[in-house]
Amino acid sequence: MYQRTAQVLRKTIVLLLMGVLVFSGWFMVRWGVADIFAHQGYEEMDRWDDRYPVTEDRWQFALKRLTGAADLDPGNPVYQQRLSRLYRIRMTRLHATSEFKRDPELALQYIRRSIELRSRWGFSWAELAYLKWLLREKDVEFQAALTHAVAYGPWEPGVIRMVNFIGAREYQNFDEVFRQLLVDNFVRGLRSPTHTVFGDTFGKVKGNERLGTRVSAALYPFLAEPWRGSVRNNFFLLADWAWLEFDETQQVAIIGQTIDVIRGLSTPYSWINTTTNDEFKKALCKSALVDSPQDVNLLEWCGRG
């Protein structure tokens, strides 16, 4: 009796394990096929530019692939986010279809679903904020989306760029709390090691005098500390741009770091020759009389060598 019970139990366990394996295998196949569909959709969307513009046929191809991926794996927040972006693209670039009027509704539906599935993903929150801005719905949801975007993805390149895009256009329309949020985001963009993020951010603050003044003031503590790696190049550009915004004590601290940065540059002359601020150059040359880095003849550059 005992042996028979044990045999039945073993068979039951084996059958259960086989069922789990089959069940797991089925989902792995579904997810694998979904990933293939999604990749095809992403690849198509990434090709769209001025030389290869989006058309209705190309848009429909991407929709079919992304919808197929989302049907196979409805719990994937990335697929939902991409579907939202796809409808946003048609909303802003294509106006020829009868379905166009529903595009904003569908774009919002998919991005909200993405956030439901992954509530701490900063990029989806930034997408929601950008979409709400496009729709001119600057409401509580819009403000919450901005807040969550920078809270959950403060250093994500996509978050920084989208929040900066909004910030450069809406800075004057925000209250002090949101202005500070935007300033902090611009500062992160200027400190980003991602070249395109730095370039995009630098262009925006240089083109907005009031915003640039406030961002440069917030940037000072970071210019007064060591910079390492590829961002040294960015340091030199920032110090040159914001020099006149700093007081004498701050300028002394920044010059000290500038000398340190020059020591670490692989091609120092290519950077120091980009100097456009005469006052910054004078301060740098004055410091070079005391502490000129080896292998970099700053005095010659200053006309004193």
mmCIF file of C-alpha atoms in Angstrom:
data_model
loop_
_atom_site.group_PDB
_atom_site.id
_atom_site.type_symbol
_atom_site.label_atom_id
_atom_site.label_comp_id
_atom_site.label_asym_id
_atom_site.label_seq_id
_atom_site.Cartn_x
_atom_site.Cartn_y
_atom_site.Cartn_z
ATOM 1 C CA MET A 1 0.000 0.000 0.000
ATOM 2 C CA TYR A 2 2.794 2.366 0.933
ATOM 3 C CA GLN A 3 4.759 1.566 -2.254
ATOM 4 C CA ARG A 4 1.704 2.114 -4.460
ATOM 5 C CA THR A 5 1.049 5.509 -2.829
ATOM 6 C CA ALA A 6 4.687 6.497 -3.332
ATOM 7 C CA GLN A 7 4.552 5.526 -6.996
ATOM 8 C CA VAL A 8 1.384 7.544 -7.562
ATOM 9 C CA LEU A 9 2.968 10.514 -5.812
ATOM 10 C CA ARG A 10 6.109 10.287 -7.944
ATOM 11 C CA LYS A 11 4.084 10.085 -11.154
ATOM 12 C CA THR A 12 2.028 13.080 -10.069
ATOM 13 C CA ILE A 13 5.155 15.103 -9.356
ATOM 14 C CA VAL A 14 6.675 14.137 -12.728
ATOM 15 C CA LEU A 15 3.477 15.134 -14.539
ATOM 16 C CA LEU A 16 3.361 18.432 -12.679
ATOM 17 C CA LEU A 17 6.985 19.169 -13.547
ATOM 18 C CA MET A 18 6.343 18.332 -17.193
ATOM 19 C CA GLY A 19 3.338 20.633 -17.170
ATOM 20 C CA VAL A 20 5.392 23.462 -15.695
ATOM 21 C CA LEU A 21 8.111 22.950 -18.315
ATOM 22 C CA VAL A 22 5.615 22.898 -21.173
ATOM 23 C CA PHE A 23 3.863 25.976 -19.760
ATOM 24 C CA SER A 24 7.159 27.821 -19.329
ATOM 25 C CA GLY A 25 8.344 26.794 -22.756
ATOM 26 C CA TRP A 26 5.169 28.106 -24.347
ATOM 27 C CA PHE A 27 5.633 31.496 -22.742
ATOM 28 C CA MET A 28 9.289 31.606 -23.710
ATOM 29 C CA VAL A 29 8.343 30.973 -27.335
ATOM 30 C CA ARG A 30 5.639 33.677 -27.171
ATOM 31 C CA TRP A 31 8.052 36.185 -25.667
ATOM 32 C CA GLY A 32 10.732 35.290 -28.202
ATOM 33 C CA VAL A 33 8.393 35.842 -31.144
ATOM 34 C CA ALA A 34 7.142 39.063 -29.520
ATOM 35 C CA ASP A 35 10.718 40.296 -29.255
ATOM 36 C CA ILE A 36 11.313 39.618 -32.956
ATOM 37 C CA PHE A 37 8.157 41.532 -33.917
ATOM 38 C CA ALA A 38 9.072 44.423 -31.627
ATOM 39 C CA HIS A 39 12.609 44.627 -33.006
ATOM 40 C CA GLN A 40 11.259 44.831 -36.556
ATOM 41 C CA GLY A 41 8.937 47.654 -35.500
ATOM 42 C CA TYR A 42 11.707 49.524 -33.666
ATOM 43 C CA GLU A 43 14.053 49.142 -36.618
ATOM 44 C CA GLU A 44 11.497 50.655 -38.965
ATOM 45 C CA MET A 45 10.789 53.599 -36.649
ATOM 46 C CA ASP A 46 14.477 54.332 -36.131
ATOM 47 C CA ARG A 47 14.943 54.744 -39.886
ATOM 48 C CA TRP A 48 12.491 57.624 -40.177
ATOM 49 C CA ASP A 49 14.241 60.889 -40.892
ATOM 50 C CA ASP A 50 14.351 63.593 -43.568
ATOM 51 C CA ARG A 51 15.871 61.227 -46.128
ATOM 52 C CA TYR A 52 13.555 58.344 -45.241
ATOM 53 C CA PRO A 53 10.364 60.015 -44.011
ATOM 54 C CA VAL A 54 7.505 58.194 -42.370
ATOM 55 C CA THR A 55 4.629 57.382 -44.711
ATOM 56 C CA GLU A 56 1.287 55.785 -43.983
ATOM 57 C CA ASP A 57 2.493 52.425 -45.343
ATOM 58 C CA ARG A 58 5.662 52.526 -43.251
ATOM 59 C CA TRP A 59 3.663 53.584 -40.232
ATOM 60 C CA GLN A 60 1.208 50.716 -40.722
ATOM 61 C CA PHE A 61 4.089 48.238 -41.000
ATOM 62 C CA ALA A 62 5.477 49.396 -37.654
ATOM 63 C CA LEU A 63 2.007 49.298 -36.106
ATOM 64 C CA LYS A 64 1.450 45.721 -37.246
ATOM 65 C CA ARG A 65 4.753 44.581 -35.768
ATOM 66 C CA LEU A 66 4.360 46.415 -32.464
ATOM 67 C CA THR A 67 0.736 45.363 -32.059
ATOM 68 C CA GLY A 68 1.772 41.769 -32.708
ATOM 69 C CA ALA A 69 4.455 42.036 -30.020
ATOM 70 C CA ALA A 70 2.037 43.580 -27.510
ATOM 71 C CA ASP A 71 -0.603 40.899 -28.203
ATOM 72 C CA LEU A 72 1.920 38.142 -27.489
ATOM 73 C CA ASP A 73 3.372 39.875 -24.411
ATOM 74 C CA PRO A 74 0.772 42.340 -23.074
ATOM 75 C CA GLY A 75 2.681 42.802 -19.829
ATOM 76 C CA ASN A 76 5.720 44.366 -21.486
ATOM 77 C CA PRO A 77 5.817 48.120 -20.709
ATOM 78 C CA VAL A 78 8.322 48.870 -23.503
ATOM 79 C CA TYR A 79 5.923 47.679 -26.207
ATOM 80 C CA GLN A 80 3.195 49.906 -24.787
ATOM 81 C CA GLN A 81 5.554 52.886 -24.690
ATOM 82 C CA ARG A 82 6.597 52.331 -28.303
ATOM 83 C CA LEU A 83 2.987 52.073 -29.437
ATOM 84 C CA SER A 84 2.284 55.387 -27.733
ATOM 85 C CA ARG A 85 5.261 56.947 -29.491
ATOM 86 C CA LEU A 86 4.070 55.500 -32.809
ATOM 87 C CA TYR A 87 0.679 57.177 -32.472
ATOM 88 C CA ARG A 88 2.368 60.391 -31.378
ATOM 89 C CA ILE A 89 4.473 60.324 -34.545
ATOM 90 C CA ARG A 90 1.407 59.985 -36.747
ATOM 91 C CA MET A 91 -0.322 62.666 -34.706
ATOM 92 C CA THR A 92 2.490 65.139 -35.416
ATOM 93 C CA ARG A 93 3.721 64.065 -38.874
ATOM 94 C CA LEU A 94 0.806 62.416 -40.695
ATOM 95 C CA HIS A 95 -2.683 63.840 -41.007
ATOM 96 C CA ALA A 96 -4.056 61.897 -43.973
ATOM 97 C CA THR A 97 -6.040 59.086 -42.340
ATOM 98 C CA SER A 98 -9.582 59.051 -41.055
ATOM 99 C CA GLU A 99 -8.279 57.569 -37.782
ATOM 100 C CA PHE A 100 -6.145 60.608 -37.049
ATOM 101 C CA LYS A 101 -8.627 62.096 -34.571
ATOM 102 C CA ARG A 102 -8.202 59.066 -32.318
ATOM 103 C CA ASP A 103 -4.396 59.195 -32.304
ATOM 104 C CA PRO A 104 -4.058 61.446 -29.218
ATOM 105 C CA GLU A 105 -6.470 59.228 -27.291
ATOM 106 C CA LEU A 106 -4.600 56.059 -28.276
ATOM 107 C CA ALA A 107 -1.190 57.594 -27.595
ATOM 108 C CA LEU A 108 -2.313 58.526 -24.081
ATOM 109 C CA GLN A 109 -3.902 55.118 -23.560
ATOM 110 C CA TYR A 110 -0.718 53.235 -24.402
ATOM 111 C CA ILE A 111 1.642 55.432 -22.391
ATOM 112 C CA ARG A 112 -0.617 55.245 -19.350
ATOM 113 C CA ARG A 113 -0.661 51.475 -19.710
ATOM 114 C CA SER A 114 3.146 51.440 -19.900
ATOM 115 C CA ILE A 115 3.289 53.394 -16.646
ATOM 116 C CA GLU A 116 0.819 51.003 -14.999
ATOM 117 C CA LEU A 117 3.114 48.115 -15.897
ATOM 118 C CA ARG A 118 6.328 49.866 -14.820
ATOM 119 C CA SER A 119 5.520 52.797 -12.613
ATOM 120 C CA ARG A 120 9.133 53.704 -11.800
ATOM 121 C CA TRP A 121 10.347 54.041 -15.390
ATOM 122 C CA GLY A 122 11.325 57.666 -15.870
ATOM 123 C CA PHE A 123 11.291 57.514 -19.661
ATOM 124 C CA SER A 124 7.594 56.613 -19.853
ATOM 125 C CA TRP A 125 6.764 59.467 -17.496
ATOM 126 C CA ALA A 126 8.785 61.836 -19.720
ATOM 127 C CA GLU A 127 6.907 60.556 -22.770
ATOM 128 C CA LEU A 128 3.607 61.249 -20.995
ATOM 129 C CA ALA A 129 4.727 64.784 -20.081
ATOM 130 C CA TYR A 130 5.824 65.470 -23.667
ATOM 131 C CA LEU A 131 2.572 64.104 -25.072
ATOM 132 C CA LYS A 132 0.497 66.206 -22.678
ATOM 133 C CA TRP A 133 2.545 69.259 -23.671
ATOM 134 C CA LEU A 134 1.895 68.578 -27.356
ATOM 135 C CA LEU A 135 -1.825 68.343 -26.610
ATOM 136 C CA ARG A 136 -1.623 71.586 -24.594
ATOM 137 C CA GLU A 137 -2.966 69.763 -21.551
ATOM 138 C CA LYS A 138 -0.806 71.395 -18.895
ATOM 139 C CA ASP A 139 -2.789 69.957 -16.015
ATOM 140 C CA VAL A 140 -2.122 67.996 -12.842
ATOM 141 C CA GLU A 141 -1.220 64.862 -14.803
ATOM 142 C CA PHE A 142 1.298 66.857 -16.855
ATOM 143 C CA GLN A 143 2.977 68.218 -13.723
ATOM 144 C CA ALA A 144 2.991 64.776 -12.089
ATOM 145 C CA ALA A 145 4.569 63.285 -15.198
ATOM 146 C CA LEU A 146 7.409 65.830 -15.138
ATOM 147 C CA THR A 147 7.981 65.248 -11.436
ATOM 148 C CA HIS A 148 8.074 61.453 -11.762
ATOM 149 C CA ALA A 149 10.240 61.566 -14.899
ATOM 150 C CA VAL A 150 13.120 63.369 -13.173
ATOM 151 C CA ALA A 151 12.607 61.418 -9.939
ATOM 152 C CA TYR A 152 12.820 57.972 -11.561
ATOM 153 C CA GLY A 153 15.167 58.706 -14.469
ATOM 154 C CA PRO A 154 17.302 61.735 -13.538
ATOM 155 C CA TRP A 155 20.273 60.639 -15.679
ATOM 156 C CA GLU A 156 18.419 58.888 -18.508
ATOM 157 C CA PRO A 157 19.389 60.667 -21.749
ATOM 158 C CA GLY A 158 15.826 60.463 -23.088
ATOM 159 C CA VAL A 159 14.397 61.943 -19.894
ATOM 160 C CA ILE A 160 16.911 64.796 -19.804
ATOM 161 C CA ARG A 161 16.309 65.723 -23.434
ATOM 162 C CA MET A 162 12.500 65.649 -23.299
ATOM 163 C CA VAL A 163 12.294 67.560 -20.024
ATOM 164 C CA ASN A 164 14.774 70.111 -21.398
ATOM 165 C CA PHE A 165 12.674 70.490 -24.537
ATOM 166 C CA ILE A 166 9.647 71.336 -22.420
ATOM 167 C CA GLY A 167 11.660 73.450 -20.003
ATOM 168 C CA ALA A 168 13.169 75.683 -22.675
ATOM 169 C CA ARG A 169 9.664 76.558 -23.847
ATOM 170 C CA GLU A 170 7.732 76.674 -20.587
ATOM 171 C CA TYR A 171 10.230 77.956 -18.014
ATOM 172 C CA GLN A 172 8.556 81.354 -17.651
ATOM 173 C CA ASN A 173 5.125 79.757 -17.278
ATOM 174 C CA PHE A 174 6.043 77.538 -14.317
ATOM 175 C CA ASP A 175 6.008 78.356 -10.617
ATOM 176 C CA GLU A 176 9.234 78.365 -8.613
ATOM 177 C CA VAL A 177 9.025 74.671 -7.689
ATOM 178 C CA PHE A 178 8.931 73.559 -11.306
ATOM 179 C CA ARG A 179 11.490 76.135 -12.398
ATOM 180 C CA GLN A 180 13.939 74.612 -9.930
ATOM 181 C CA LEU A 181 13.077 71.144 -11.208
ATOM 182 C CA LEU A 182 13.923 72.293 -14.739
ATOM 183 C CA VAL A 183 17.146 74.042 -13.689
ATOM 184 C CA ASP A 184 18.337 70.862 -11.947
ATOM 185 C CA ASN A 185 17.553 68.873 -15.080
ATOM 186 C CA PHE A 186 19.536 71.297 -17.261
ATOM 187 C CA VAL A 187 22.486 71.024 -14.888
ATOM 188 C CA ARG A 188 22.401 67.221 -15.155
ATOM 189 C CA GLY A 189 22.330 67.586 -18.923
ATOM 190 C CA LEU A 190 25.458 69.763 -18.808
ATOM 191 C CA ARG A 191 27.187 67.177 -16.611
ATOM 192 C CA SER A 192 26.099 64.219 -18.734
ATOM 193 C CA PRO A 193 28.854 62.058 -20.262
ATOM 194 C CA THR A 194 26.585 61.469 -23.268
ATOM 195 C CA HIS A 195 27.849 63.855 -25.941
ATOM 196 C CA THR A 196 24.487 64.407 -27.645
ATOM 197 C CA VAL A 197 22.781 65.161 -24.334
ATOM 198 C CA PHE A 198 25.440 67.714 -23.399
ATOM 199 C CA GLY A 199 25.290 69.357 -26.829
ATOM 200 C CA ASP A 200 21.502 69.550 -26.830
ATOM 201 C CA THR A 201 21.426 70.991 -23.294
ATOM 202 C CA PHE A 202 24.247 73.480 -23.898
ATOM 203 C CA GLY A 203 22.530 74.803 -26.990
ATOM 204 C CA LYS A 204 19.300 75.409 -25.102
ATOM 205 C CA VAL A 205 20.804 77.248 -22.122
ATOM 206 C CA LYS A 206 23.014 79.415 -24.330
ATOM 207 C CA GLY A 207 19.951 80.439 -26.312
ATOM 208 C CA ASN A 208 17.929 81.535 -23.271
ATOM 209 C CA GLU A 209 19.633 84.312 -21.296
ATOM 210 C CA ARG A 210 17.415 84.221 -18.202
ATOM 211 C CA LEU A 211 17.456 80.455 -17.964
ATOM 212 C CA GLY A 212 21.178 80.339 -18.742
ATOM 213 C CA THR A 213 21.998 82.735 -15.901
ATOM 214 C CA ARG A 214 20.174 80.604 -13.381
ATOM 215 C CA VAL A 215 21.605 77.336 -14.705
ATOM 216 C CA SER A 216 25.169 78.675 -14.601
ATOM 217 C CA ALA A 217 24.701 79.718 -10.963
ATOM 218 C CA ALA A 218 23.450 76.231 -10.088
ATOM 219 C CA LEU A 219 26.354 74.722 -12.034
ATOM 220 C CA TYR A 220 29.085 76.446 -9.996
ATOM 221 C CA PRO A 221 29.477 73.800 -7.215
ATOM 222 C CA PHE A 222 30.190 71.188 -9.883
ATOM 223 C CA LEU A 223 32.703 73.386 -11.700
ATOM 224 C CA ALA A 224 34.592 73.812 -8.437
ATOM 225 C CA GLU A 225 35.185 70.067 -8.060
ATOM 226 C CA PRO A 226 37.327 67.643 -10.114
ATOM 227 C CA TRP A 227 36.040 66.477 -13.505
ATOM 228 C CA ARG A 228 37.304 63.190 -14.896
ATOM 229 C CA GLY A 229 37.088 61.291 -18.149
ATOM 230 C CA SER A 230 35.599 62.581 -21.379
ATOM 231 C CA VAL A 231 33.523 65.258 -19.613
ATOM 232 C CA ARG A 232 36.711 67.305 -19.146
ATOM 233 C CA ASN A 233 36.073 68.674 -22.633
ATOM 234 C CA ASN A 234 32.636 69.846 -21.517
ATOM 235 C CA PHE A 235 34.098 71.474 -18.394
ATOM 236 C CA PHE A 236 36.249 73.801 -20.477
ATOM 237 C CA LEU A 237 33.315 74.901 -22.639
ATOM 238 C CA LEU A 238 31.132 75.527 -19.583
ATOM 239 C CA ALA A 239 33.751 77.515 -17.672
ATOM 240 C CA ASP A 240 34.353 79.692 -20.731
ATOM 241 C CA TRP A 241 30.610 80.266 -21.269
ATOM 242 C CA ALA A 242 29.578 81.016 -17.673
ATOM 243 C CA TRP A 243 32.715 82.815 -16.460
ATOM 244 C CA LEU A 244 31.196 86.280 -16.004
ATOM 245 C CA GLU A 245 28.337 84.888 -13.900
ATOM 246 C CA PHE A 246 30.708 84.001 -11.053
ATOM 247 C CA ASP A 247 32.160 86.198 -8.345
ATOM 248 C CA GLU A 248 35.907 86.524 -7.745
ATOM 249 C CA THR A 249 36.099 83.760 -5.132
ATOM 250 C CA GLN A 250 34.211 81.374 -7.393
ATOM 251 C CA GLN A 251 36.414 82.273 -10.351
ATOM 252 C CA VAL A 252 39.557 81.434 -8.366
ATOM 253 C CA ALA A 253 38.146 77.988 -7.541
ATOM 254 C CA ILE A 254 37.139 77.369 -11.158
ATOM 255 C CA ILE A 255 40.549 78.393 -12.520
ATOM 256 C CA GLY A 256 42.161 75.870 -10.167
ATOM 257 C CA GLN A 257 40.003 73.128 -11.636
ATOM 258 C CA THR A 258 40.610 74.401 -15.168
ATOM 259 C CA ILE A 259 44.368 73.926 -14.782
ATOM 260 C CA ASP A 260 43.687 70.400 -13.496
ATOM 261 C CA VAL A 261 41.398 69.682 -16.444
ATOM 262 C CA ILE A 262 43.991 70.929 -18.958
ATOM 263 C CA ARG A 263 46.514 68.487 -17.494
ATOM 264 C CA GLY A 264 44.147 65.628 -18.258
ATOM 265 C CA LEU A 265 43.150 66.605 -21.797
ATOM 266 C CA SER A 266 44.596 64.427 -24.550
ATOM 267 C CA THR A 267 44.561 67.367 -26.992
ATOM 268 C CA PRO A 268 44.646 70.430 -24.716
ATOM 269 C CA TYR A 269 45.387 73.021 -27.403
ATOM 270 C CA SER A 270 42.343 72.036 -29.437
ATOM 271 C CA TRP A 271 40.219 72.959 -26.409
ATOM 272 C CA ILE A 272 41.973 76.007 -24.997
ATOM 273 C CA ASN A 273 41.936 77.514 -28.488
ATOM 274 C CA THR A 274 38.130 77.454 -28.382
ATOM 275 C CA THR A 275 38.140 80.117 -25.651
ATOM 276 C CA THR A 276 35.782 82.966 -26.556
ATOM 277 C CA ASN A 277 35.631 84.796 -23.224
ATOM 278 C CA ASP A 278 38.541 87.255 -22.972
ATOM 279 C CA GLU A 279 38.166 87.585 -19.186
ATOM 280 C CA PHE A 280 38.382 83.820 -18.780
ATOM 281 C CA LYS A 281 41.500 83.770 -20.950
ATOM 282 C CA LYS A 282 43.123 86.552 -18.889
ATOM 283 C CA ALA A 283 42.444 84.684 -15.644
ATOM 284 C CA LEU A 284 43.769 81.456 -17.121
ATOM 285 C CA CYS A 285 46.953 83.163 -18.328
ATOM 286 C CA LYS A 286 47.467 84.857 -14.961
ATOM 287 C CA SER A 287 47.231 81.476 -13.256
ATOM 288 C CA ALA A 288 49.606 79.923 -15.820
ATOM 289 C CA LEU A 289 52.376 82.300 -14.668
ATOM 290 C CA VAL A 290 52.311 80.463 -11.355
ATOM 291 C CA ASP A 291 51.155 76.967 -12.272
ATOM 292 C CA SER A 292 51.545 76.106 -15.954
ATOM 293 C CA PRO A 293 50.964 72.369 -16.557
ATOM 294 C CA GLN A 294 53.855 70.317 -17.880
ATOM 295 C CA ASP A 295 53.709 69.472 -21.605
ATOM 296 C CA VAL A 296 51.223 72.300 -22.182
ATOM 297 C CA ASN A 297 52.885 75.664 -22.760
ATOM 298 C CA LEU A 298 50.062 77.933 -21.673
ATOM 299 C CA LEU A 299 52.400 80.905 -21.534
ATOM 300 C CA GLU A 300 53.056 80.552 -25.257
ATOM 301 C CA TRP A 301 49.320 80.388 -25.870
ATOM 302 C CA CYS A 302 48.949 83.512 -23.737
ATOM 303 C CA GLY A 303 51.583 85.290 -25.842
ATOM 304 C CA ARG A 304 54.135 85.334 -23.041
ATOM 305 C CA GLY A 305 56.208 82.303 -23.960
#
